[in-house]
Structures are given as C-alpha cells and as structure tokens.
mmCIF file of C-alpha atoms and ligand atoms in Angstrom:
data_model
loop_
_atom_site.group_PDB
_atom_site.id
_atom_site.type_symbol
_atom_site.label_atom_id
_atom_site.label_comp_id
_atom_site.label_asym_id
_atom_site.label_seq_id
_atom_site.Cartn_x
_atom_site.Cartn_y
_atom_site.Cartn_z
ATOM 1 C CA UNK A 200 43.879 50.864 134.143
ATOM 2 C CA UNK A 201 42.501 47.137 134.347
ATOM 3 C CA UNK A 202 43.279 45.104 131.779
ATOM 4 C CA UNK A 203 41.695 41.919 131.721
ATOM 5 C CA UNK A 204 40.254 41.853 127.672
ATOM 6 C CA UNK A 205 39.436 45.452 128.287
ATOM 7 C CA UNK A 206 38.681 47.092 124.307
ATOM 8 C CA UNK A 207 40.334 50.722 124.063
ATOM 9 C CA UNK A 208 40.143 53.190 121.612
ATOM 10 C CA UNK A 209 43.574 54.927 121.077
ATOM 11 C CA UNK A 210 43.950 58.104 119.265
ATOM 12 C CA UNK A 211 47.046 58.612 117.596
ATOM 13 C CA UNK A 212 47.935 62.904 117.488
ATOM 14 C CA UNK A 213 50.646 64.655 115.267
ATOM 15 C CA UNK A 214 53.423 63.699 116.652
ATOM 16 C CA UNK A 215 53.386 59.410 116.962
ATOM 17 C CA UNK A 216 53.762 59.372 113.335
ATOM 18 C CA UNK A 217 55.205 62.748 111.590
ATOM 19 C CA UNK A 218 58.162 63.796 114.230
ATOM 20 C CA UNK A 219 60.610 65.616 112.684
ATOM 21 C CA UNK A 220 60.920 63.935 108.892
ATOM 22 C CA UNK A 221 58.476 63.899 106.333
ATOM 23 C CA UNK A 222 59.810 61.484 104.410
ATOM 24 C CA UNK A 223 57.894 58.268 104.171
ATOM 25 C CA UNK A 224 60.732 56.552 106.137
ATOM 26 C CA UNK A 225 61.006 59.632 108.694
ATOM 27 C CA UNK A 226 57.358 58.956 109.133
ATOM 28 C CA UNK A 227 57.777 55.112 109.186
ATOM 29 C CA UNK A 228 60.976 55.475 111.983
ATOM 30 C CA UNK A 229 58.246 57.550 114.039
ATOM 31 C CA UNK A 230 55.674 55.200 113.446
ATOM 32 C CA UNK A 231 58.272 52.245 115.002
ATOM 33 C CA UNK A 232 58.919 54.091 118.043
ATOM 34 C CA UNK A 233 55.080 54.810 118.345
ATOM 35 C CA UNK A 234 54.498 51.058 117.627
ATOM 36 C CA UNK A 235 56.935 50.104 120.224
ATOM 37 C CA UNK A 236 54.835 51.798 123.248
ATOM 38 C CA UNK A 237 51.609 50.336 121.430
ATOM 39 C CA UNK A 238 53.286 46.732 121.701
ATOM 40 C CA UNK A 239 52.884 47.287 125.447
ATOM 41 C CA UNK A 240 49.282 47.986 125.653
ATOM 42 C CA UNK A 241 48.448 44.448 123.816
ATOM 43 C CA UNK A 242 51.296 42.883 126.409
ATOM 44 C CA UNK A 243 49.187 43.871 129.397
ATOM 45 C CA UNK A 244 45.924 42.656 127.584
ATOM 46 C CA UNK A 245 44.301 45.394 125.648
ATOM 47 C CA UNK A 246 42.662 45.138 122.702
ATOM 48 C CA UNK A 247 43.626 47.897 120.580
ATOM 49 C CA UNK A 248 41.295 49.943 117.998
ATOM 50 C CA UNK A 249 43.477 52.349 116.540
ATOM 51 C CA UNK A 250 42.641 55.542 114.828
ATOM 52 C CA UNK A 251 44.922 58.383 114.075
ATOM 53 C CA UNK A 252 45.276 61.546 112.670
ATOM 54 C CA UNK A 253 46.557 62.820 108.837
ATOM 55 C CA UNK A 254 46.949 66.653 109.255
ATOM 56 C CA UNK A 255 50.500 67.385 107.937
ATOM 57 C CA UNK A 256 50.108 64.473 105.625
ATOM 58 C CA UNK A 257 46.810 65.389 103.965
ATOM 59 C CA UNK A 258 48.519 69.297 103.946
ATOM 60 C CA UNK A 259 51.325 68.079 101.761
ATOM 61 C CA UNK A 260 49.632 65.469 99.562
ATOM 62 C CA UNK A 261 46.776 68.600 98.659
ATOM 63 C CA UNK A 262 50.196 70.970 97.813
ATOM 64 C CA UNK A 263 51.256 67.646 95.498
ATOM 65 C CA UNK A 264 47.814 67.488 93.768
ATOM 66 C CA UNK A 265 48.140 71.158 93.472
ATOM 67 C CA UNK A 266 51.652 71.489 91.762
ATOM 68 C CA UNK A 267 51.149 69.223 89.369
ATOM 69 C CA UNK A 268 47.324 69.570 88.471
ATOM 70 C CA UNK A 269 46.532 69.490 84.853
ATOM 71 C CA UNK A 270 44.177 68.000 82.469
ATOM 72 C CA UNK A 271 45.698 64.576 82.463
ATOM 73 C CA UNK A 272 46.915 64.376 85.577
ATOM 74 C CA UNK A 273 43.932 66.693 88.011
ATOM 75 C CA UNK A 274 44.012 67.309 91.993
ATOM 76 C CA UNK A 275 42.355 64.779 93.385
ATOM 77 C CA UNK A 276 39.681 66.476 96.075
ATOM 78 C CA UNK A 277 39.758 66.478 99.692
ATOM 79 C CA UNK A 278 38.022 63.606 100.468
ATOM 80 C CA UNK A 279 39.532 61.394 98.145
ATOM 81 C CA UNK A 280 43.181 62.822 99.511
ATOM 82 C CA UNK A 281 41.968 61.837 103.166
ATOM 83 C CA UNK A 282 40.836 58.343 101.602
ATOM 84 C CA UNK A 283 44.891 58.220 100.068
ATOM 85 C CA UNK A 284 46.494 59.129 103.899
ATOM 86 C CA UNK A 285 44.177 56.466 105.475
ATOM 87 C CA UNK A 286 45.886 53.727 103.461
ATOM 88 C CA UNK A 287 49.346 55.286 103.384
ATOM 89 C CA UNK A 288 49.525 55.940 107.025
ATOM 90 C CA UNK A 289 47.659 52.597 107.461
ATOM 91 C CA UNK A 290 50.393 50.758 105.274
ATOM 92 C CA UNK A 291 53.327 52.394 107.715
ATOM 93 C CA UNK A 292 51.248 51.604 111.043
ATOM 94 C CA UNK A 293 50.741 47.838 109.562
ATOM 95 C CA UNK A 294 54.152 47.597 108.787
ATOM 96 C CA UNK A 295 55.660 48.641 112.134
ATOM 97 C CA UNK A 296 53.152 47.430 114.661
ATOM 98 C CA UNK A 297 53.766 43.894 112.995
ATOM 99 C CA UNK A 298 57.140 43.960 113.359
ATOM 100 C CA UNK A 299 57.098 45.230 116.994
ATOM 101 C CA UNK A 300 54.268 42.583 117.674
ATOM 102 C CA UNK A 301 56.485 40.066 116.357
ATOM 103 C CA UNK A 302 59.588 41.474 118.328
ATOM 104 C CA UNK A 303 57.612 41.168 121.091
ATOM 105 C CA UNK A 304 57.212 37.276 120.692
ATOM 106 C CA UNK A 305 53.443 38.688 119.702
ATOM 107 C CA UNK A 306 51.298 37.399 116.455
ATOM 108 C CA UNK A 307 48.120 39.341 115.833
ATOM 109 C CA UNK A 308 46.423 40.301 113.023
ATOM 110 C CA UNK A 309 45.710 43.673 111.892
ATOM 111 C CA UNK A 310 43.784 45.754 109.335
ATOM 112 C CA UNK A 311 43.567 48.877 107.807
ATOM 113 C CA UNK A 312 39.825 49.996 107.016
ATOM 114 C CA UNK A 313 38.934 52.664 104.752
ATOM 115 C CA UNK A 314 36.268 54.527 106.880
ATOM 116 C CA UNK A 315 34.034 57.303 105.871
ATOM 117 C CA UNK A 316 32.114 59.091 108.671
ATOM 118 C CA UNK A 317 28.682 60.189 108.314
ATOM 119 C CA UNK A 318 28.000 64.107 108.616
ATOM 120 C CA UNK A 319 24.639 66.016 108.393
ATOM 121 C CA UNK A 320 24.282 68.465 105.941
ATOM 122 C CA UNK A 321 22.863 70.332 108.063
ATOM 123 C CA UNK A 322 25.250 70.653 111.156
ATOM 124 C CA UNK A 323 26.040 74.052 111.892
ATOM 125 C CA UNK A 324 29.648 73.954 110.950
ATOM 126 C CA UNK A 325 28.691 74.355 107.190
ATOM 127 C CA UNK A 326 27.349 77.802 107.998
ATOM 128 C CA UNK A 327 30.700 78.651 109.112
ATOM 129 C CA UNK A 328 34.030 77.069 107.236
ATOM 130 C CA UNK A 329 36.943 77.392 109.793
ATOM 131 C CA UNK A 330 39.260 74.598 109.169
ATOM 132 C CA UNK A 331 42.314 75.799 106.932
ATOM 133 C CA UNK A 332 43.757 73.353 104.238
ATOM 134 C CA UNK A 333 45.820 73.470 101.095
ATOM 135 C CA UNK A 334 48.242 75.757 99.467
ATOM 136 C CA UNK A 335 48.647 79.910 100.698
ATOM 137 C CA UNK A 336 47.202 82.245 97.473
ATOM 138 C CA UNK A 337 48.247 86.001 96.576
ATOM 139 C CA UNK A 338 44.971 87.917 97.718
ATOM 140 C CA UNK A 339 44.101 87.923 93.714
ATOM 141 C CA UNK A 340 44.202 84.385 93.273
ATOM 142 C CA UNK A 341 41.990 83.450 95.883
ATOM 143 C CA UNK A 342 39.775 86.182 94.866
ATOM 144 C CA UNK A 343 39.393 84.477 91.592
ATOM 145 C CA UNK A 344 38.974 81.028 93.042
ATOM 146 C CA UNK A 345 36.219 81.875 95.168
ATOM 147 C CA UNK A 346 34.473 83.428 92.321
ATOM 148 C CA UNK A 347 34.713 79.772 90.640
ATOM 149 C CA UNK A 348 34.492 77.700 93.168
ATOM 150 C CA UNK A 349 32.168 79.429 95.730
ATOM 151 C CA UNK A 350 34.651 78.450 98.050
ATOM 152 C CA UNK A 351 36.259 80.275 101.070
ATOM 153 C CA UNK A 352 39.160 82.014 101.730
ATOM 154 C CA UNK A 353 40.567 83.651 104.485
ATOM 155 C CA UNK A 354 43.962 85.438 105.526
ATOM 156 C CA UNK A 355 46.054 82.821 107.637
ATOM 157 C CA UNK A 356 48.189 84.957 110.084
ATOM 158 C CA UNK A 357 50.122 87.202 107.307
ATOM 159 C CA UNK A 358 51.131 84.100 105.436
ATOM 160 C CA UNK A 359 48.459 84.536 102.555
ATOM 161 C CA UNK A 360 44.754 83.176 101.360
ATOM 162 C CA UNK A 361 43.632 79.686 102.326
ATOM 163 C CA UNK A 362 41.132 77.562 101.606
ATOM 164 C CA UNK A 363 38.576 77.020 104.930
ATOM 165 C CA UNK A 364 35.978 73.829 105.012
ATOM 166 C CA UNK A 365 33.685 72.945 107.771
ATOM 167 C CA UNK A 366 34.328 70.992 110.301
ATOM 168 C CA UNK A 367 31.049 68.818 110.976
ATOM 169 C CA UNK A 368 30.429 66.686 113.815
ATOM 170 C CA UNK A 369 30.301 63.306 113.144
ATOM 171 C CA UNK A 370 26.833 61.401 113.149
ATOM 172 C CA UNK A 371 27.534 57.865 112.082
ATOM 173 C CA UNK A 372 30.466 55.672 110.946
ATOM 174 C CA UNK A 373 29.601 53.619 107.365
ATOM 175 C CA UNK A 374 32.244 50.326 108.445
ATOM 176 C CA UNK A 375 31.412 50.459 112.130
ATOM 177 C CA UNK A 376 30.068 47.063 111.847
ATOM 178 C CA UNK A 377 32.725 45.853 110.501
ATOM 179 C CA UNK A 378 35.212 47.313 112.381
ATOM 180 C CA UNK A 379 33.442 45.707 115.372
ATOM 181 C CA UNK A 380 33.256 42.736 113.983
ATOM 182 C CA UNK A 381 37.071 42.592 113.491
ATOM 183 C CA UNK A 382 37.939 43.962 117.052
ATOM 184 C CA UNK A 383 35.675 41.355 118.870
ATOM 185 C CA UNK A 384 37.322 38.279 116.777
ATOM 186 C CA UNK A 385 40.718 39.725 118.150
ATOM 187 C CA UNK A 386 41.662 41.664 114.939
ATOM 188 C CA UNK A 387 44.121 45.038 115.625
ATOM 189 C CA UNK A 388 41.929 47.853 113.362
ATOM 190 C CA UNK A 389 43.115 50.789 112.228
ATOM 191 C CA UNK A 390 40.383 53.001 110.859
ATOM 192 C CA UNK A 391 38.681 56.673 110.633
ATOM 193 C CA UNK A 392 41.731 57.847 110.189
ATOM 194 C CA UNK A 393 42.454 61.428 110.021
ATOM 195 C CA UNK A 394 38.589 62.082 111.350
ATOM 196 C CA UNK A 395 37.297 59.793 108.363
ATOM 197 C CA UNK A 396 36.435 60.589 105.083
ATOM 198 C CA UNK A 397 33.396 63.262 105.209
ATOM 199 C CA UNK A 398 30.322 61.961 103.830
ATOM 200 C CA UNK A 399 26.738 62.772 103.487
ATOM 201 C CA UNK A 400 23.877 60.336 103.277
ATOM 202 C CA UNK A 401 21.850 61.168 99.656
ATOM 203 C CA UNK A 402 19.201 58.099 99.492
ATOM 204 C CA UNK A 403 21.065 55.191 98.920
ATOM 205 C CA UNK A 404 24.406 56.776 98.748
ATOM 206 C CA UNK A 405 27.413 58.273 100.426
ATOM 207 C CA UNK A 406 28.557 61.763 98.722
ATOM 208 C CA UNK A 407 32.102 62.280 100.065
ATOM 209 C CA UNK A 408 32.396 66.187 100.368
ATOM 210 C CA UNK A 409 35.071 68.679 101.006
ATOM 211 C CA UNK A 410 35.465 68.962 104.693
ATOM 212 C CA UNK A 411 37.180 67.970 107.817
ATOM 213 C CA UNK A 412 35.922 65.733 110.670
ATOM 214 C CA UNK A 413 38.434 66.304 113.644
ATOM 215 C CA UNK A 414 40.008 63.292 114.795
ATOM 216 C CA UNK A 415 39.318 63.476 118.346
ATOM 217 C CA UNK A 416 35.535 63.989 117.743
ATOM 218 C CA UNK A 417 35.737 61.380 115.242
ATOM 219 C CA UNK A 418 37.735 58.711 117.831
ATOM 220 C CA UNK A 419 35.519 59.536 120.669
ATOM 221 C CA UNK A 420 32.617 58.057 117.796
ATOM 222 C CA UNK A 421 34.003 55.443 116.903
ATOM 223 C CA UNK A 422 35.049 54.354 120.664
ATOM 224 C CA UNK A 423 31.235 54.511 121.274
ATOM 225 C CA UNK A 424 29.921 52.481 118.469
ATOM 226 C CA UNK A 425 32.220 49.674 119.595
ATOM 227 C CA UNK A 426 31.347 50.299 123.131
ATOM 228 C CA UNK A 427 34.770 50.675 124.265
ATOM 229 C CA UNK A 428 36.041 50.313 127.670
ATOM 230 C CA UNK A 429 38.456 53.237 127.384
ATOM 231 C CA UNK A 430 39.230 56.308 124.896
ATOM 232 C CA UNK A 431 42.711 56.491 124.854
ATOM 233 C CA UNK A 432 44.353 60.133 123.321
ATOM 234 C CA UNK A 433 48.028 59.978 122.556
ATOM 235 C CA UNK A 434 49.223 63.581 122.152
ATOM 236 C CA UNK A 435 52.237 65.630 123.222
ATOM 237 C CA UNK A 436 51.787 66.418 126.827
ATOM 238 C CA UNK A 437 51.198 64.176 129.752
ATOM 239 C CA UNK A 438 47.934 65.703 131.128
ATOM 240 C CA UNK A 439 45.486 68.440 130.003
ATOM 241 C CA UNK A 440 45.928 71.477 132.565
ATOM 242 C CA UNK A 441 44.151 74.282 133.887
ATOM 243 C CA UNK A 442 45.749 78.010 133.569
ATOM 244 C CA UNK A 443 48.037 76.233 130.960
ATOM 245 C CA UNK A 444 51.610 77.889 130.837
ATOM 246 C CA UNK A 445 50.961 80.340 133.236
ATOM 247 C CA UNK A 446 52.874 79.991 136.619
ATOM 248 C CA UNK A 447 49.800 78.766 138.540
ATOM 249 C CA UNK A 448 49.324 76.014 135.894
ATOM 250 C CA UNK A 449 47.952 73.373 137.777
ATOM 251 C CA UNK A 450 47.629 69.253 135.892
ATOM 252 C CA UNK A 451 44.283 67.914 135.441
ATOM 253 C CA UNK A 452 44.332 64.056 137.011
ATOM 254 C CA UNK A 453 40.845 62.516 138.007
ATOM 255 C CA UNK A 454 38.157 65.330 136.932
ATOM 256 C CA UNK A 455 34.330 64.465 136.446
ATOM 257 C CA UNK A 456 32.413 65.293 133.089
ATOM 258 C CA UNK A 457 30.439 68.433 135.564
ATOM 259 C CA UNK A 458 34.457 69.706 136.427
ATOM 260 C CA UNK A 459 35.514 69.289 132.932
ATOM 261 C CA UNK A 460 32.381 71.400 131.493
ATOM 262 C CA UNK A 461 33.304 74.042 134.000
ATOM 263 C CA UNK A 462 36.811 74.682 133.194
ATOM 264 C CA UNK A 463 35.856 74.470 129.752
ATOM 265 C CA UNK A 464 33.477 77.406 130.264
ATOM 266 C CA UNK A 465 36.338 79.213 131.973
ATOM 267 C CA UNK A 466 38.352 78.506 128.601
ATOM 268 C CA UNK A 467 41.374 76.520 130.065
ATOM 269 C CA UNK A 468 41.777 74.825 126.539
ATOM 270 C CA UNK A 469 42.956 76.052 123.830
ATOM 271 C CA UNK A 470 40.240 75.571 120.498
ATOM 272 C CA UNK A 471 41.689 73.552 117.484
ATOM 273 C CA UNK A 472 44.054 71.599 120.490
ATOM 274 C CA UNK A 473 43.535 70.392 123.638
ATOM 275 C CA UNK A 474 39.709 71.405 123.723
ATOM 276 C CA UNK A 475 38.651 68.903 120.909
ATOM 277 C CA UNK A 476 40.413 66.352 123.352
ATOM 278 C CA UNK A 477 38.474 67.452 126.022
ATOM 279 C CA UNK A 478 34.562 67.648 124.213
ATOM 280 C CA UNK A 479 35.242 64.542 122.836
ATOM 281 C CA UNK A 480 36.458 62.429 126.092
ATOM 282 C CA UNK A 481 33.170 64.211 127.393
ATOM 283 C CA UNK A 482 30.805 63.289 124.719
ATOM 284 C CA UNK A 483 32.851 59.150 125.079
ATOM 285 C CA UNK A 484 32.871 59.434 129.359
ATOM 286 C CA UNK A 485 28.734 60.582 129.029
ATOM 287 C CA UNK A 486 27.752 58.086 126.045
ATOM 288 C CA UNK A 487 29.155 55.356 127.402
ATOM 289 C CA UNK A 488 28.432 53.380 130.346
ATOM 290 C CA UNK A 489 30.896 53.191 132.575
ATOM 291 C CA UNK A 490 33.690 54.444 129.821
ATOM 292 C CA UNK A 491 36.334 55.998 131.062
ATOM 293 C CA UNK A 492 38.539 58.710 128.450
ATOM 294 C CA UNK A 493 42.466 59.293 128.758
ATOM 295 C CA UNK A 494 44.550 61.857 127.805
ATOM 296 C CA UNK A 495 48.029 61.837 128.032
ATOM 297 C CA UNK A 496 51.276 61.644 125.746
ATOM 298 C CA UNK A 497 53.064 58.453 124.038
ATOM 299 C CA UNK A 498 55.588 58.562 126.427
ATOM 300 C CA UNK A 499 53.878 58.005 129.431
ATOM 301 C CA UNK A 500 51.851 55.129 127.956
ATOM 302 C CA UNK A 501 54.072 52.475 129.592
ATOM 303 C CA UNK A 502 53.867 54.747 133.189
ATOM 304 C CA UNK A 503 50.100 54.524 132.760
ATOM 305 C CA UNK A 504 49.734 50.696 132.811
ATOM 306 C CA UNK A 505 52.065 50.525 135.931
ATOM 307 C CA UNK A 506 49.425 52.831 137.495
ATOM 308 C CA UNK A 507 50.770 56.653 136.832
ATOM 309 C CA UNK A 508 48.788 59.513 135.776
ATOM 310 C CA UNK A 509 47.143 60.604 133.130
ATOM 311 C CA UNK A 510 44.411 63.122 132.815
ATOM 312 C CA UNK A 511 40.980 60.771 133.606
ATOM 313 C CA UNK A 512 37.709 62.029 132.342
ATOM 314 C CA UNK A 513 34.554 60.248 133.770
ATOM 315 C CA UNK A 514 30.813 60.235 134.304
ATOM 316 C CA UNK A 515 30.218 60.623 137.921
HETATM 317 P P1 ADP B 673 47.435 66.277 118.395
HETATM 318 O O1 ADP B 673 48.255 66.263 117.153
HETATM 319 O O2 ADP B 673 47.799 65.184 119.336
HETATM 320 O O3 ADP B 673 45.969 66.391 118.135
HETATM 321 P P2 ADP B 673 47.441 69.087 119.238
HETATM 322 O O4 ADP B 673 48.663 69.887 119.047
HETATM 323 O O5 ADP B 673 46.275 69.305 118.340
HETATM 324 O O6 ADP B 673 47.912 67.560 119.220
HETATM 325 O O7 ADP B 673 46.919 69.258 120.742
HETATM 326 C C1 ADP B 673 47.739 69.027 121.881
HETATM 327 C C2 ADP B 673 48.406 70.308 122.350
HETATM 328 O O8 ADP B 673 47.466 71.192 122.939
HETATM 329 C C3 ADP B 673 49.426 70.155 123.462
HETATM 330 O O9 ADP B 673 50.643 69.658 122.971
HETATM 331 C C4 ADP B 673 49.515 71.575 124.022
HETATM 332 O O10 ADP B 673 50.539 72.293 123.376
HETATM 333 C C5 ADP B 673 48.187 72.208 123.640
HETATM 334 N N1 ADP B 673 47.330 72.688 124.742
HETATM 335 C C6 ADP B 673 46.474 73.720 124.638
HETATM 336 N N2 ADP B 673 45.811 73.946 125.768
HETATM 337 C C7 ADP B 673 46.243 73.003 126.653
HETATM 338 C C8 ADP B 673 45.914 72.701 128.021
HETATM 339 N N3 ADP B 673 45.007 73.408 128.709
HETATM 340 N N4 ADP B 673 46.554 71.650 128.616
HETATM 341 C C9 ADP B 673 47.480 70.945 127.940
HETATM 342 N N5 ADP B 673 47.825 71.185 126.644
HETATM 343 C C10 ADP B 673 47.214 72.198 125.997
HETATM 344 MG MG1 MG B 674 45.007 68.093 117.074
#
C-alpha cells in the first residue's frame, strides 16, 4: 500500500467490535484494541472513512424491543433499531479511536453520521426475504404473526420461526455529500453503519423500511461515492481462499476482477460470508478507477502497511 494522503474505506466485520462480551464495555475493550491497529493506518498517512457492521448488536437490541413491548413502551422497528446501533457503536468507536489517536501523540477529529442508504423498491431481493432477524417463535406464533403482519417466517436450522427481510442492494447514500465533505477537510467519519438504514425514495421523502443492506455491499458504495483510493475489509481471516478448509486450500493474494468472477462461479465463497466481501471488492475494484479492494483480518493490518499480504482485488 502507498500512502501518501491516500483516502480508504475500511470495513469493520463482527469481530473488531463484539469479541467475546456483549456488554457495552466488552464491546468498548474490543473496540480499543480495534482502535489501536486503526491508529496505525492514520500514522502511515491514510485517511480513514470508517464504516462497520451492527449484526449481533441490532439482534439483541430487536430481542430488547421485543421483551418489553407494550402500549407505552412499543418495539421500535428495524430501521429505527439500525438508526440506535449506528450511534451506539459510533459513540464506542469515537470514544476509543480518540483516545488511541491521542495516545498516539495524534489529534484528529472525528464524526459519527447517521446514514440511510437508498434502496429500490423494486430490487429483486424484495421478491425473496432471506435475511433472518429478531427473536425464534413456536411454529404457532409465527403463524399468527404472519397472518398480521404479512411478514415472513421461516424455520432457522431446528432452532424455531424467524422473521426474514430482504436484503436490497444499495443504490444511493442520502449524507454522501456530507460525508465527503468531512473526509476531504481531514475529518475521521464513521457512517453507514451496519449497511445503513434502508430507505426508499417516495417524492420528496425517505421511507425507512424493514430490511437489511449488507455491510460489505453497502462499504463498497460508499467507498465509490467518495472515490476512494482503497476498500479496506477487516474480518477474521487473513486472505479469502479458494477450496476453503479443504486440504488443497490454497490463499487468494493478487487476483484480477476476471479471476475473482471465476472462482466465484466455481463457488469458493461461502454466501452470507466471505462472498459479499468478494461482490462487493468487485463491484469497488470495477467502479472505480484505479481502486484497489483489500481483504484481510485486523491483525494483519499493521503487516499490510510494512508490505505483507492481503487478498488484492483489482481491475486489470
Ligand atoms: P464479518 O463479520 O467480518 O462480515 P463473516 O463471518 O461474515 O465476517 O465473514 C468472514 C468469514 O467467512 C471468515 O471468517 C471465514 O470463516 C468465512 N469464509 C467463508 N468462505 C471463505 C473463503 N473462501 N475464504 C476465507 N474465508 C471464508
Ligand atoms: Mg459478514
């Protein structure tokens, strides 16, 4: 990587903020450790436009709403929930990549932006709900619900009835000016987290609606609409792979967008994991001149500016 005032997206997965604890300060002592490695990117010259996802946090704050629903006090819907993890998340990320900045004899400013993401209402994914969220129902209740509602439900893997929403591409970002705006005056953003808050354009409105954006497809957007250098996606392996855990599993380093479709034909990635990573560094690497996506854990971030691998998507 060159780093001379180079902008790069980084992608925050599961693991760089909920590790082990769910606690807010389990998820903050994550969060420093994550901020730690992020500190060196800005040391070597990056500038940093962070976005992250909210999976296990937007999974437990929907079982909250649903425990204590009532009159008074209802569940709050999905896409005011992913609205709620944007600014907690945000609040922990602020909190820790300050302090590490400032540990690091560093004084930047950063901001947390709400972000909604722009969906069609007519993508295909509404035709077919596949993303699971919320609390597991008895067979009966969900029955019920989805008489109600007109929602979905289907069996997760013996464990009961869940709720399914679609899982749109995303068109558009509402803030991306501003976001832009911030990152070229030298602001550290954090926004579209968790994939954004789903919206659809109605006339001169935004209609947040229940469904999930995924936050790869959603960082490889916004790392386009601010032109970015580099897509950057922090997960928990070093490098993508072909023939993944078998014994001829061989790591992906430098691969072209034409290589990349190829082996996703042959269905080396895994769907709802590491091939989201892999559409969206494509859909970055081809929309973007000369932008270059990376996948490759937390760990090796430090490795990766001192010139180690990582698993290099590009467009010939
Ligand atoms: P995140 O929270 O960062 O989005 P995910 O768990 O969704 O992380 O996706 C990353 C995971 O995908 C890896 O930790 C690995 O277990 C899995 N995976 C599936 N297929 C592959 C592959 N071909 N190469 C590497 N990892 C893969
Ligand atoms: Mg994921």
């Amino acid at each position: 990587m060159k780093n001379i005032e180079k902008k790069i997206v980084v992608a925050l997965g599961g693991n760089a903020i909920l590790a082990d604890e769910p606690t807010a300060s389990g998820q903050i002592k994550a969060l420093r450790n994550t901020s730690e490695k992020l500190v060196k990117l800005i040391e070597a010259g990056y500038e940093l436009i962070i976005t992250h996802g909210n999976g296990p946090q937007v999974g437990n704050l929907l079982l909250q709403q649903e425990a204590a629903d009532s009159e008074i006090n209802p569940a709050m819907p999905l896409d005011t929930a992913v609205a709620m993890t944007q600014g907690s998340i945000g609040y922990w990320l602020q909190k820790t990549l300050g302090q590490a900045m400032r540990n690091a004899g560093l004084n930047r400013p950063i901001a947390t932006l709400l972000t909604q993401v722009v969906v069609s209402d007519d993508d295909v994914a509404f035709q077919n709900p596949t993303k699971p969220i919320g609390p597991f129902l008895s067979k009966e209740k969900a029955d019920k619900r989805a008489k109600e509602t007109g929602d979905t439900y289907v069996e997760d893997a013996g464990r009961g009835y869940r709720k399914v929403v679609p899982s749109p591409k995303p068109i558009s970002i509402v803030e991306a000016d501003i976001i832009k705006a911030l990152a070229d005056s030298g602001v550290i953003t954090i926004s579209a987290g968790g994939g954004g808050i789903p919206v659809i354009q109605k006339g001169n409105t935004y209609e947040g609606i229940e469904a999930v954006v995924d936050k790869d497809f959603a960082a490889a957007k916004l790392a386009e609409i601010v032109q970015a250098d580099y897509l950057l996606i922090l997960t928990g392996v070093d490098h993508a792979y072909i023939n993944y855990n078998k014994p001829n599993q061989k790591k992906l380093e430098k691969v072209s967008v034409e290589e990349m479709k190829q082996y996703i034909k042959d269905n080396h990635f895994a769907p709802g994991s590491m091939l989201p990573k892999i559409e969206a560094s494509i859909s970055f690497a081809e929309r973007t001149k000369g932008g270059k996506a990376y996948i490759t854990s937390l760990d090796n971030v430090e490795a990766l500016i001192h010139g180690k691998s990582a698993t290099i998507i590009f467009d010939a």
